[in-house]
CSV table of C-alpha atoms and ligand atoms in Angstrom, one decimal:
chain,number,residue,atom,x,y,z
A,1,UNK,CA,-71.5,66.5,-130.0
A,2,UNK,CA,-69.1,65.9,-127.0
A,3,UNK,CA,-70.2,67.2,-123.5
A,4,UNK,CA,-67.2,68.5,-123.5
A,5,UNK,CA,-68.4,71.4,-125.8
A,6,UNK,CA,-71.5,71.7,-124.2
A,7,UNK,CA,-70.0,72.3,-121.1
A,8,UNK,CA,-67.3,74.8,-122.0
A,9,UNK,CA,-70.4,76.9,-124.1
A,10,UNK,CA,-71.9,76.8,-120.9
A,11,UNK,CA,-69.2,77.9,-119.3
A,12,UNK,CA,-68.9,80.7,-121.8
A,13,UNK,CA,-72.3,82.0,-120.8
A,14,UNK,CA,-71.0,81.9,-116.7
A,15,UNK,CA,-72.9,78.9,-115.9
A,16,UNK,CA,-70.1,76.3,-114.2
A,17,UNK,CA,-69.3,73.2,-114.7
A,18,UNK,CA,-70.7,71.8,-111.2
A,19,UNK,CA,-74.5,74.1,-111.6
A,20,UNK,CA,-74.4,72.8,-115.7
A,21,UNK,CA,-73.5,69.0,-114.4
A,22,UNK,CA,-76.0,68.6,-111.2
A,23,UNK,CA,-78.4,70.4,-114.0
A,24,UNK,CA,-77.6,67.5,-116.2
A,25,UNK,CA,-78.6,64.6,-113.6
A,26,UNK,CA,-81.9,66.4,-112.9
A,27,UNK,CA,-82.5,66.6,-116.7
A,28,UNK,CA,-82.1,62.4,-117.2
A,29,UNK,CA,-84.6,61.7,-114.3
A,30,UNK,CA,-87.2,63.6,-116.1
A,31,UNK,CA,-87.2,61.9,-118.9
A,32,UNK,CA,-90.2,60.6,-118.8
A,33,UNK,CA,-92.2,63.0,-118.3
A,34,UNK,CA,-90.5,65.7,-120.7
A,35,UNK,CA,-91.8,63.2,-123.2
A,36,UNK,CA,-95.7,63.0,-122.0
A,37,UNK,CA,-95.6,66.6,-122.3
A,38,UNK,CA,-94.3,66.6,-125.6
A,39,UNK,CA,-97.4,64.1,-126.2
A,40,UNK,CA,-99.8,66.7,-125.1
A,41,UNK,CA,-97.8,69.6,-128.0
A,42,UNK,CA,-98.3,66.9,-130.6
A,43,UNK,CA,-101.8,66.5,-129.9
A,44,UNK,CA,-102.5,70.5,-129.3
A,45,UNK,CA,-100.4,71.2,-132.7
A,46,UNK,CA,-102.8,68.8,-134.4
A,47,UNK,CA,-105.8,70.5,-133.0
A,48,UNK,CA,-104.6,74.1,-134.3
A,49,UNK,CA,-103.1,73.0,-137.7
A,50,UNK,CA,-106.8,71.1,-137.9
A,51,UNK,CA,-108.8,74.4,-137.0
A,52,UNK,CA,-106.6,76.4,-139.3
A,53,UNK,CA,-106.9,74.1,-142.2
A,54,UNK,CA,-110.8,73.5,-141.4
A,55,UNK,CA,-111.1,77.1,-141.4
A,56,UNK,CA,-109.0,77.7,-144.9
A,57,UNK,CA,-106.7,79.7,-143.5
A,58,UNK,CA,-104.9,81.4,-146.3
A,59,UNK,CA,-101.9,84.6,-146.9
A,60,UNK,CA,-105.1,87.0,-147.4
A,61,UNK,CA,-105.8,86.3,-143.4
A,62,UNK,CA,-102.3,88.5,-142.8
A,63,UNK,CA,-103.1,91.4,-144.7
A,64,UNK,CA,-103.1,95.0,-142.7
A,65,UNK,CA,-106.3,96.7,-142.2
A,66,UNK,CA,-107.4,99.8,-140.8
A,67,UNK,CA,-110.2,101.9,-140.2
A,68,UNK,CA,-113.5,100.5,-139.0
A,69,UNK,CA,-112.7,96.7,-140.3
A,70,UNK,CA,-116.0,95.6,-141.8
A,71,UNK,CA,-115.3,92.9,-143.5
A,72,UNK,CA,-112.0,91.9,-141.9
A,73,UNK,CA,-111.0,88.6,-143.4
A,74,UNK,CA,-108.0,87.8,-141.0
A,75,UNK,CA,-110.6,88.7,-138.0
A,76,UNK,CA,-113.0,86.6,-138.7
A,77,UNK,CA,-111.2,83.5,-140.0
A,78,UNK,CA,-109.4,83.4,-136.6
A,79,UNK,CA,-112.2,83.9,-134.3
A,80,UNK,CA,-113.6,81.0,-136.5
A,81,UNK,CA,-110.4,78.7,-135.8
A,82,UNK,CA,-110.2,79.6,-132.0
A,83,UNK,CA,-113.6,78.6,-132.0
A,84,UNK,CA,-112.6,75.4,-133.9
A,85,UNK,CA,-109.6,74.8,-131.0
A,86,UNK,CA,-111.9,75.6,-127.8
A,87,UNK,CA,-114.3,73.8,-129.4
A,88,UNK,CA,-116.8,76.3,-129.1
A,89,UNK,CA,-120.3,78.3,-131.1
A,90,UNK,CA,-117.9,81.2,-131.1
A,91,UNK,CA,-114.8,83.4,-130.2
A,92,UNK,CA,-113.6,87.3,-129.7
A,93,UNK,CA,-110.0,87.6,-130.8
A,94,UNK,CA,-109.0,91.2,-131.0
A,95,UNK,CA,-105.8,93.8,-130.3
A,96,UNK,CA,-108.5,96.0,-129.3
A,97,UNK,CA,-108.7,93.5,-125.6
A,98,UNK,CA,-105.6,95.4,-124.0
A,99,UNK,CA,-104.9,92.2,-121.6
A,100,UNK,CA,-106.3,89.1,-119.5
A,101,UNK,CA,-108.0,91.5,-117.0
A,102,UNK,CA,-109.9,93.4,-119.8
A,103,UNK,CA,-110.7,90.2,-121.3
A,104,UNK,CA,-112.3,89.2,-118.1
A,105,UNK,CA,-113.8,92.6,-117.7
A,106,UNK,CA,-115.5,92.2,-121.1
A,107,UNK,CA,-116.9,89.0,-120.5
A,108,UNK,CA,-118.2,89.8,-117.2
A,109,UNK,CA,-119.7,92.8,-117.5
A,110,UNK,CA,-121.3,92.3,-121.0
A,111,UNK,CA,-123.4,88.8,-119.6
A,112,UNK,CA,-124.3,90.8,-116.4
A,113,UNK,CA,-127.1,92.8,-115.4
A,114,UNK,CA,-127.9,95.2,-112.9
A,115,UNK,CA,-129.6,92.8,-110.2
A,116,UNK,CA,-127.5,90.1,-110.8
A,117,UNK,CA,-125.3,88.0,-108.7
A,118,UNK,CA,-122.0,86.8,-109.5
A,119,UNK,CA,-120.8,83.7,-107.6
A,120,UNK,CA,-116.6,82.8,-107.4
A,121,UNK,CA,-116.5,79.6,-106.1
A,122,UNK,CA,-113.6,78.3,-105.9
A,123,UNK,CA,-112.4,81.1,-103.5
A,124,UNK,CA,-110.8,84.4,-104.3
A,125,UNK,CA,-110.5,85.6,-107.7
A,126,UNK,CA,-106.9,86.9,-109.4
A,127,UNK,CA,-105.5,90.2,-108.0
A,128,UNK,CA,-106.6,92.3,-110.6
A,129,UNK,CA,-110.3,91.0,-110.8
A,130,UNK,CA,-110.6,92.3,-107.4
A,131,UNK,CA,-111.4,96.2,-108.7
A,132,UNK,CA,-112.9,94.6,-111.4
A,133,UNK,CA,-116.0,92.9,-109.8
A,134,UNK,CA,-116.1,95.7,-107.1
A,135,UNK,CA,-114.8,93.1,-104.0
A,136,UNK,CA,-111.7,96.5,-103.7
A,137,UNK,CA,-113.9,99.7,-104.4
A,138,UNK,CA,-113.1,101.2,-107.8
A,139,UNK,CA,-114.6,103.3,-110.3
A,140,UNK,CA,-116.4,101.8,-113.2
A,141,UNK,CA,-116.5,98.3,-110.8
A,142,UNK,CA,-119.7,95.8,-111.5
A,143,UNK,CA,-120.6,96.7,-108.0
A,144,UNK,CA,-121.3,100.3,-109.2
A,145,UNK,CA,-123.8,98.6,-111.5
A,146,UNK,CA,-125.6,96.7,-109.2
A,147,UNK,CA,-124.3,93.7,-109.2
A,148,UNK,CA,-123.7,91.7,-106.3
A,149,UNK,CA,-120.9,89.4,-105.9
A,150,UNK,CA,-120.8,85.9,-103.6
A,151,UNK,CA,-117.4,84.0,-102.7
A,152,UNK,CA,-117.0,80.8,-101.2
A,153,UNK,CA,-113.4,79.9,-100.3
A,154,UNK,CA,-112.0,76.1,-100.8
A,155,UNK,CA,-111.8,73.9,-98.2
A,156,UNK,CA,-108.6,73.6,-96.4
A,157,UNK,CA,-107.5,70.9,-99.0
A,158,UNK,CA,-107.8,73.2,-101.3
A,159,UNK,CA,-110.9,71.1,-102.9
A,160,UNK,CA,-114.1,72.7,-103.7
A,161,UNK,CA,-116.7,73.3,-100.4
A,162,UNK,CA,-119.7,72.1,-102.0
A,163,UNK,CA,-122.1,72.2,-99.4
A,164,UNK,CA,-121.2,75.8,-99.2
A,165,UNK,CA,-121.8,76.5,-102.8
A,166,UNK,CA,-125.2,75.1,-103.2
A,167,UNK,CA,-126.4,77.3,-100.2
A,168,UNK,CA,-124.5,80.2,-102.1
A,169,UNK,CA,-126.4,79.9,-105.6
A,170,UNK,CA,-129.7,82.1,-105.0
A,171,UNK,CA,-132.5,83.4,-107.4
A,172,UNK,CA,-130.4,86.2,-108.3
A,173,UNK,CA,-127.0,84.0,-109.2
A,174,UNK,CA,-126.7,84.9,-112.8
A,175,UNK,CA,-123.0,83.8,-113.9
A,176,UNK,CA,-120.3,81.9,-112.2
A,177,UNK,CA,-116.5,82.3,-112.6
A,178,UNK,CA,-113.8,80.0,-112.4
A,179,UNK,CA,-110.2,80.8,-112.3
A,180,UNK,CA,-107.9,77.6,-113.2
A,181,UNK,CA,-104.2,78.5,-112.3
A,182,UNK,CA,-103.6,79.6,-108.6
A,183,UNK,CA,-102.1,83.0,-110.1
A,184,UNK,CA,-100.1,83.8,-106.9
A,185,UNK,CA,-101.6,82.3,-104.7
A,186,UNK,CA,-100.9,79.4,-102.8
A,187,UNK,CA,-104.0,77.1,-103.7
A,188,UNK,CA,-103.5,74.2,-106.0
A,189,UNK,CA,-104.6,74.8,-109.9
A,190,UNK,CA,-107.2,73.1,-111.1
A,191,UNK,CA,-107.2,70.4,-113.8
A,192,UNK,CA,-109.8,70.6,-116.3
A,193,UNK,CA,-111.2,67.4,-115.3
A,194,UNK,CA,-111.9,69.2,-111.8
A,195,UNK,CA,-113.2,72.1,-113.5
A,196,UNK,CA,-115.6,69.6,-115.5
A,197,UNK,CA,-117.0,68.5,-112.0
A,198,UNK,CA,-117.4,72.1,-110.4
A,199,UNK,CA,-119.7,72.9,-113.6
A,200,UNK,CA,-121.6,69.8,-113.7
A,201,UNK,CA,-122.4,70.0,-110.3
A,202,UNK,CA,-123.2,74.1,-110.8
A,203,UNK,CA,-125.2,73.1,-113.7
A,204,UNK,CA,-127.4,70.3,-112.0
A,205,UNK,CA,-128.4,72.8,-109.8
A,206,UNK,CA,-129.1,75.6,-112.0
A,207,UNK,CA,-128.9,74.4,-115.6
A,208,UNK,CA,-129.3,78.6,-116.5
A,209,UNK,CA,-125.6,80.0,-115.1
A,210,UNK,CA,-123.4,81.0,-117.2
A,211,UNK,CA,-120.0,79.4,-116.5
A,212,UNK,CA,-117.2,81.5,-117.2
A,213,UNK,CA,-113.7,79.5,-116.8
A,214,UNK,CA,-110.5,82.3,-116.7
A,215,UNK,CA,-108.0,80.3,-119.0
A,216,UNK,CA,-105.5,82.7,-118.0
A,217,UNK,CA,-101.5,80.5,-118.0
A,218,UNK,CA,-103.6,77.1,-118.6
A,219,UNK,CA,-104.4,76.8,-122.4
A,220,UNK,CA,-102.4,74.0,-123.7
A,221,UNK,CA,-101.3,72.3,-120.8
A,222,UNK,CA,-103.7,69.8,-120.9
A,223,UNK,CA,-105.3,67.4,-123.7
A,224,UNK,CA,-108.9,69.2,-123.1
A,225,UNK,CA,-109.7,72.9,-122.2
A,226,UNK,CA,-112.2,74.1,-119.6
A,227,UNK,CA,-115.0,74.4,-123.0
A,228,UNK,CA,-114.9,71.0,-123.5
A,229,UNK,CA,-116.1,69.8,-120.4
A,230,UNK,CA,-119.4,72.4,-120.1
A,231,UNK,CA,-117.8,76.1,-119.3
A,232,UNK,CA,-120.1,78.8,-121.7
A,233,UNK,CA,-117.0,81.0,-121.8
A,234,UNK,CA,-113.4,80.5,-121.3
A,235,UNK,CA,-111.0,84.0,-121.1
A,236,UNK,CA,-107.5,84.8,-121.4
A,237,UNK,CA,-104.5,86.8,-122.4
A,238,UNK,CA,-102.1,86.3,-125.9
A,239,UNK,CA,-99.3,87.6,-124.1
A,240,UNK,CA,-99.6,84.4,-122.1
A,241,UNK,CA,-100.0,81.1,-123.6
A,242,UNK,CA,-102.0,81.3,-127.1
A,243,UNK,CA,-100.2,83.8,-128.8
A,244,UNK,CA,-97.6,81.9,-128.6
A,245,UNK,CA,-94.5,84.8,-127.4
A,246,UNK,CA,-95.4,86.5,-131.0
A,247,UNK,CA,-98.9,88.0,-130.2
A,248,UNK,CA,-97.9,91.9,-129.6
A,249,UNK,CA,-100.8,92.3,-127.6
A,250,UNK,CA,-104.5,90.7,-127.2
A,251,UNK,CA,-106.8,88.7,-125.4
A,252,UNK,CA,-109.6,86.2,-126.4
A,253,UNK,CA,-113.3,85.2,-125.4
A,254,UNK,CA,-114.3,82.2,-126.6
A,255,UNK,CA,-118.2,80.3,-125.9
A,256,UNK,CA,-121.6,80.5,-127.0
A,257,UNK,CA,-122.8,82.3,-129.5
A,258,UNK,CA,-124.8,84.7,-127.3
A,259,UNK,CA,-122.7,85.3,-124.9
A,260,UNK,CA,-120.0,85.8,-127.2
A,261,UNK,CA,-122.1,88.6,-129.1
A,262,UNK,CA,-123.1,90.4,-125.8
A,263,UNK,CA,-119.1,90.0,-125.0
A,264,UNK,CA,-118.9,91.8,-128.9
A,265,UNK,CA,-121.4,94.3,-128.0
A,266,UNK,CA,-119.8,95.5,-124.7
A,267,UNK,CA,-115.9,95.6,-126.3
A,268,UNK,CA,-116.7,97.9,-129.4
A,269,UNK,CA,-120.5,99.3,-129.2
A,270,UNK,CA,-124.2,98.2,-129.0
A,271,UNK,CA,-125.1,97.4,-133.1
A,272,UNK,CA,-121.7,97.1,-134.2
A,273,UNK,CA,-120.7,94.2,-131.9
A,274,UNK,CA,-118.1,92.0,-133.9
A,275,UNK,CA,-118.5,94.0,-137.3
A,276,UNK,CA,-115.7,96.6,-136.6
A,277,UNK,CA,-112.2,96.6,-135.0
A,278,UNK,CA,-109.6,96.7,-137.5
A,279,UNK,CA,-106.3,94.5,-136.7
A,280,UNK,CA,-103.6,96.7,-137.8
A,281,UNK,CA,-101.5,94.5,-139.6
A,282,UNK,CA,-100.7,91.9,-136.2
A,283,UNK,CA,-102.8,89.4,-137.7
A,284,UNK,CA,-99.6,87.1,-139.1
A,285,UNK,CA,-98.4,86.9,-135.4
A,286,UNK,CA,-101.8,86.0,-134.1
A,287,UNK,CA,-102.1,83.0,-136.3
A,288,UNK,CA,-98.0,82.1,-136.1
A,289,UNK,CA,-98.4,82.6,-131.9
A,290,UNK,CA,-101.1,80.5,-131.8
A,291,UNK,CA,-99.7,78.0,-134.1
A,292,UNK,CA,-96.7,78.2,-132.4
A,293,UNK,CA,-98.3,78.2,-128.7
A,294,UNK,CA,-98.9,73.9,-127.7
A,295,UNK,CA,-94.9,73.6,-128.3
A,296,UNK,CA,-94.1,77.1,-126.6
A,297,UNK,CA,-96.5,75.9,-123.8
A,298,UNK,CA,-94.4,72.6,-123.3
A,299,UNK,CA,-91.0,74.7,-123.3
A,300,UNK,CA,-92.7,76.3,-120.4
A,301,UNK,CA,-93.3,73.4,-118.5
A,302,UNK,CA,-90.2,71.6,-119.2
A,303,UNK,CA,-88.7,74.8,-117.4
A,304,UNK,CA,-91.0,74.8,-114.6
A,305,UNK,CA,-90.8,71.2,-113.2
A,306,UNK,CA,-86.7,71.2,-114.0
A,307,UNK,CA,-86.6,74.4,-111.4
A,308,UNK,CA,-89.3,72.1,-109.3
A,309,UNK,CA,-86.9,69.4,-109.3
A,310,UNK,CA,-83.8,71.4,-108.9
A,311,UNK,CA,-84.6,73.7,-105.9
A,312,UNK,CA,-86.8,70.8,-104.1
A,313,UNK,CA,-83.5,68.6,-104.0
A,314,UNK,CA,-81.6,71.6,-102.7
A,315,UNK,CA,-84.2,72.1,-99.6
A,316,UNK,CA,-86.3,74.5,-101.1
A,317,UNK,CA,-90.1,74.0,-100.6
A,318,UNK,CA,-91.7,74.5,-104.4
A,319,UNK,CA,-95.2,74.6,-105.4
A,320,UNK,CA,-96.4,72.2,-106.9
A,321,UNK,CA,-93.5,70.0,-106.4
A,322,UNK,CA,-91.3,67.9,-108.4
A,323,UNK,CA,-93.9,65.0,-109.0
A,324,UNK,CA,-97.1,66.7,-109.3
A,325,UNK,CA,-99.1,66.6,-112.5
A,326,UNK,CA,-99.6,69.9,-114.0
A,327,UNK,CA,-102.5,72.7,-114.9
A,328,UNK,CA,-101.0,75.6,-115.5
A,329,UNK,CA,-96.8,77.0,-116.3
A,330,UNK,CA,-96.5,78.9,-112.5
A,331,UNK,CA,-93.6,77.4,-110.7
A,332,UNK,CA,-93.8,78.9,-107.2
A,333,UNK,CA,-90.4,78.5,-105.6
A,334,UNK,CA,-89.8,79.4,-101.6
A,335,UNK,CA,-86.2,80.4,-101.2
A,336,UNK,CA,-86.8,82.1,-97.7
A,337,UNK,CA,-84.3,85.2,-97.9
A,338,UNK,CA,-84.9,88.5,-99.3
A,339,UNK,CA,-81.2,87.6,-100.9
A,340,UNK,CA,-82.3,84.3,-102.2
A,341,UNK,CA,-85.4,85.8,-104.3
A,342,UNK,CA,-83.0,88.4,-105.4
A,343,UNK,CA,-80.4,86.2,-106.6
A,344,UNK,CA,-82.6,84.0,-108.4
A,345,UNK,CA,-84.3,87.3,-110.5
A,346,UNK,CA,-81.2,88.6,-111.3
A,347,UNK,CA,-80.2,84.8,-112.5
A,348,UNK,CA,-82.9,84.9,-114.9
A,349,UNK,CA,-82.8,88.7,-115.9
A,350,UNK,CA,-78.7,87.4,-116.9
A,351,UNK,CA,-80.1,84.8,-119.0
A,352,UNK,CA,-82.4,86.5,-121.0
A,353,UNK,CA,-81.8,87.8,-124.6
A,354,UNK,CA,-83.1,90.9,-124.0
A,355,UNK,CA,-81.7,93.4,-121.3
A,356,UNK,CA,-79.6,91.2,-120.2
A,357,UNK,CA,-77.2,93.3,-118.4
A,358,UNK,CA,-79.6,95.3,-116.7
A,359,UNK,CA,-79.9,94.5,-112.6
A,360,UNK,CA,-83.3,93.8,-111.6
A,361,UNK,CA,-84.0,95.6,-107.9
A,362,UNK,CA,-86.9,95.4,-105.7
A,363,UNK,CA,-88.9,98.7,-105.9
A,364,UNK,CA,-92.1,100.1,-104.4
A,365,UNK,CA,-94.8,99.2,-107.0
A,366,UNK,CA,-98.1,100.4,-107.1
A,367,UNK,CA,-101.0,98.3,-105.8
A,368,UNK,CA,-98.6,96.1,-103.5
A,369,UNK,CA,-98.3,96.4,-100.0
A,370,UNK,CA,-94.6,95.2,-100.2
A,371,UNK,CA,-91.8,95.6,-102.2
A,372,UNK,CA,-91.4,93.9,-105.5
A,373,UNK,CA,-88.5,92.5,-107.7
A,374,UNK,CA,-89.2,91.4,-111.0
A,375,UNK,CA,-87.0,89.9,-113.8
A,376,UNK,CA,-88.4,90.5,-117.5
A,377,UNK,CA,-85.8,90.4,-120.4
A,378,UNK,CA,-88.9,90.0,-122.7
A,379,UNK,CA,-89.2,91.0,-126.6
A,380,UNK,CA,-92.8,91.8,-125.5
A,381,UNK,CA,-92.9,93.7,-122.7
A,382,UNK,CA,-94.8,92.1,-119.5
A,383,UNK,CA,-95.0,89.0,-121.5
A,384,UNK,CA,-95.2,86.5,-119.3
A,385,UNK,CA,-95.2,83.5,-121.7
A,386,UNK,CA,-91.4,84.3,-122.3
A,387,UNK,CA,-89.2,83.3,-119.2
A,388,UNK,CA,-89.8,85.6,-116.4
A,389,UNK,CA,-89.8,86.0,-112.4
A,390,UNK,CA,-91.2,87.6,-110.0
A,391,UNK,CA,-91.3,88.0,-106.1
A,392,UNK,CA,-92.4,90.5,-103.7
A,393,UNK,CA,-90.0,91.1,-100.7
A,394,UNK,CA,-91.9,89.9,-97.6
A,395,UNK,CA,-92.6,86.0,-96.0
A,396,UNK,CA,-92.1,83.1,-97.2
A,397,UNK,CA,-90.0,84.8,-99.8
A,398,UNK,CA,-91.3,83.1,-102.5
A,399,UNK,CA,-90.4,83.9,-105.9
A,400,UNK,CA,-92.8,83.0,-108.8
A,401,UNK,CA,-91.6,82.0,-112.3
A,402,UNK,CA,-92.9,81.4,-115.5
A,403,UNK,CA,-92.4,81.0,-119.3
A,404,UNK,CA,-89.8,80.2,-121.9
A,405,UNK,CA,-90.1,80.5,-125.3
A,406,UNK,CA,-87.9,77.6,-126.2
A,407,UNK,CA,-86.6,74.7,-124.1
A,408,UNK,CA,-82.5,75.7,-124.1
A,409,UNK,CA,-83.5,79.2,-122.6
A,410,UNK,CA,-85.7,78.0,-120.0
A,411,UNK,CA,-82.8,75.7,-118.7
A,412,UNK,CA,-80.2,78.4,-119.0
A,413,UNK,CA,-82.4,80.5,-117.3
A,414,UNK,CA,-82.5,77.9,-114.4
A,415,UNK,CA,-79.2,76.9,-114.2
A,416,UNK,CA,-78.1,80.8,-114.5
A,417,UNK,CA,-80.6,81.0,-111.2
A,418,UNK,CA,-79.1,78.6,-109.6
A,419,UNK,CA,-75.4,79.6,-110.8
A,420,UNK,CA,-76.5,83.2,-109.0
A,421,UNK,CA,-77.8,81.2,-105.9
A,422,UNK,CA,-74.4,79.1,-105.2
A,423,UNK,CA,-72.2,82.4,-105.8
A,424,UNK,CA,-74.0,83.6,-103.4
A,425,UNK,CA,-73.3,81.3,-101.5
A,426,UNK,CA,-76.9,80.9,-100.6
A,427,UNK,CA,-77.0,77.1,-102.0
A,428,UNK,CA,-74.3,74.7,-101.8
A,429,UNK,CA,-74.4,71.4,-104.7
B,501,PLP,C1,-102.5,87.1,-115.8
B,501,PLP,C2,-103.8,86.7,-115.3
B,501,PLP,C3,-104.9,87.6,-115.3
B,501,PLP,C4,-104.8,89.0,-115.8
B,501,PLP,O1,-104.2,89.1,-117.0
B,501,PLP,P1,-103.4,90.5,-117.4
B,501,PLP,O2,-103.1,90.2,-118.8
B,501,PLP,O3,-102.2,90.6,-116.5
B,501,PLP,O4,-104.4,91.6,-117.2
B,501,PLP,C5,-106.1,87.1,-114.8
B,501,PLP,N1,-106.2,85.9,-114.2
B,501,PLP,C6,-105.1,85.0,-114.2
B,501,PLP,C7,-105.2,83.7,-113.5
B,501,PLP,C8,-103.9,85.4,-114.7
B,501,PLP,O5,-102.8,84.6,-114.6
C-alpha cells in the first residue's frame, strides 16, 4: 500500500499530515522493541493455548448456567487453566468478584484473622485499598475486625527499605501485600524479578507469611508472573488485562490451595466455598479474553511507550520514559496545563469507537479532592484494558493513560492526542 493512502485515511479521521508523519518517525525508532514485546505475546499465547489444551478445554466449557452452579463445567475448567498459566495449586475465577478491589478484598479478608497484622511494604497501597484495609475509616474495613495494618514506605529511590521491613515484621505479621504497578502514583512499578527478591527476603525471615502480589495492569507484560517467583496469591481484575477487553466483568485469585479455599469460603459462604456461583452464560468471553489477553497486553504497550516517545521528544516529562523497560501498561504523561490534560482526553475520547462524539469535561467526582477529567469510549464500561485516560485537574497536571485493544487504535488514539494538543496550539512539531 502507498503512504499516500495511509496518510489521506488519516487525514479522513482529522489526524494531519505533519502529527501522522512525526508519528511515523517515532514508530521506525521503536522497532526494536515493538518486536521484543511481541516476543513476550508469543511466549504468553503459548502458555494459555498450553493451559487450555492441558486442561481439555472444550464447547461444553461455554454453556450458560444458572442457579446455584454445582457442577459448573466452564467454572471449574477455567479456574483449572488460570491455575495452569500462574502456575499455581489453584485459582478463583468468577463474575460474582465485581472488580480488582473486591478481588483484593476477598483475598485479604478471607486469609486474615482478628489479631493479625497485615504488613504493605513497598509503601502505600492503591487508592481504593485504602477503605479496604481500614488505613481511611470505613465500614466493614479489616480494621473493624481487628486487624492491624503496618506500612513501610520505599526509599527515596523508590527501592525497597529493607532495614525498615525486617524491624516491621512482628509476631503478629500474618500476610504481606504487594502491589506491582505504581497505580497513580509516581513510584516506579515493580518487575517481577524485584518482586521475587522482596518475597525471598520476606520469606527468609518468616517462612509462614502469606505473600499476596496485586497483579492488577501487570499480567502479561513480563515472561514470568509474581507466582512464579514465591507470591502464595496473586489478585486482579478481567476488565484489566486477563480478560482480554471481552470479560464483561470479573476478577481472579489465584495461589495455594488453602488459601485459595478460604478466598472461596469468604466470596460465596462457609461450606459451599467454590461449589456454587453459577456463570451466567459469560464463560465464552472469559476463556476468548483470556486467550486473547498476551496480544491485547502488547497492543497496550506498544501504545504506551509510542506516547512515551512522542510527548518526551516534545518536552513533556513522562513516566517511565521513552527507554525504560516495562512492568505494567500505565503511561503517566505531565503536560503541565489544566488545557493540556484536557486536550489530550478529549484526543482520545475522538478516537475511540464508542462515544466518540461525546466531550469529556472535568467534573467533581466523588472520593477526589480535585476535579477529574476522564476519557472512556469503552464497549465495557470502566474498562481500562481498552484505550483510556484520565487526569485530575490540579499539579503537575499529569494525565494517566492506558490500554488499547489493538495496536492501529492505540496509535490513532495518540496521534488524535497529539492532533488535539497542536490545534491547540499547546505543542508545536
Ligand atoms: C485497578 C486497580 C485496582 C482496583 O481495581 P478495580 O477493578 O478498579 O476495583 C487495585 N490495584 C491496582 C494496582 C489497580 O490498578
Amino acid at each position: 500500500m502507498q503512504d499516500e493512502q495511509m496518510t489521506r485515511m488519516y487525514e479522513q479521521m482529522g489526524i494531519s499530515e505533519t502529527v501522522y508523519r512525526f508519528g511515523r518517525q517515532m514508530e521506525e525508532k521503536l522497532a526494536e522493541r515493538f518486536a521484543s514485546i511481541d516476543r513476550t505475546a508469543e511466549y504468553n499465547q503459548m502458555k494459555v493455548i498450553r493451559a487450555m489444551q492441558e486442561n481439555r478445554v472444550s464447547e461444553g466449557c461455554f454453556h450458560y448456567t444458572s442457579g446455584y452452579g454445582y457442577d459448573d463445567l466452564g467454572r471449574e475448567t477455567l479456574e483449572k487453566v488460570y491455575a495452569g498459566v500462574f502456575h499455581t495449586q489453584s485459582a478463583l475465577v468468577r463474575p460474582q468478584i465485581a472488580c480488582g478491589t473486591h478481588a483484593l478484598s476477598v483475598a485479604l479478608a478471607a486469609n486474615l484473622r482478628p489479631g493479625d497484622e497485615l504488613l504493605s511494604p513497598a509503601g502505600k497501597p492503591y487508592d481504593t485499598l485504602e477503605e479496604v484495609i481500614g488505613i481511611r475509616p470505613s465500614r466493614g474495613s479489616l480494621a473493624e475486625y481487628g486487624v492491624t495494618y503496618r506500612q513501610v514506605d520505599l526509599l527515596e529511590d523508590g527501592t525497597f527499605d529493607y532495614e525498615n521491613i525486617e524491624k516491621a515484621i512482628n509476631e503478629r505479621t500474618r500476610m504481606v501485600t504487594i502491589q506491582r504497578s505504581k497505580g497513580y502514583q509516581t513510584r516506579p512499578s515493580f518487575s517481577v524479578a524485584q518482586i521475587g527478591e522482596l518475597i525471598a527476603f520476606v520469606k527468609k525471615l518468616r517462612p509462614d507469611l502469606i505473600c499476596m502480589v496485586d497483579n492488577c495492569y501487570g499480567e502479561f507484560v513480563e515472561l514470568t508472573e509474581p507466582s512464579d517467583v514465591g507470591a502464595d496469591m496473586v489478585v486482579g481484575s478481567l476488565i484489566k488485562n486477563p480478560g482480554g477487553g471481552l470479560a464483561p466483568i470479573g476478577g481472579y485469585i489465584a495461589g495455594r490451595e488453602e488459601l485459595i479455599e478460604n478466598c472461596a469460603c469468604r466470596l460465596t459462604s462457609p461450606g459451599l466455598g467454590r461449589e456454587v456461583g453459577a456463570s451466567l452464560g459469560v464463560m465464552q468471553s472469559f476463556y476468548q479474553g483470556l486467550f486473547l489477553a498476551p496480544t491485547v497486553v502488547a497492543s497496550a504497550l506498544k501504545g504506551a511507550i509510542l506516547a512515551a516517545n512522542i510527548y518526551e521528544a516534545c518536552g513533556f516529562r513522562v513516566v517511565p520514559d521513552g527507554r525504560e523497560s516495562r512492568h505494567d501498561i500505565i503511561q503517566a504523561v505531565e503536560l503541565g496545563t489544566p488545557e493540556g490534560v484536557i486536550a489530550f482526553c478529549q484526543g482520545i475520547q475522538a478516537a475511540a469507537p464508542v462515544d466518540s462524539y461525546v466531550t469529556p469535561e472535568p467534573w467533581a467526582m466523588p472520593g477526589y479532592d480535585s476535579d477529574v477529567i476522564m476519557a472512556a469510549g469503552a464497549f465495557v464500561q470502566g474498562s481500562s484494558i481498552e484505550l483510556s485516560a484520565d487526569a485530575p485537574i490540579k499539579p503537575p497536571y499529569a494525565v494517566y493513560f492506558q490500554g488499547g485493544l489493538t495496536w492501529p487504535h492505540a496509535k490513532l488514539g495518540i496521534l488524535m492526542s497529539l492532533e488535539y494538543l497542536v490545534r491547540k496550539g499547546l505543542v508545536r512539531l
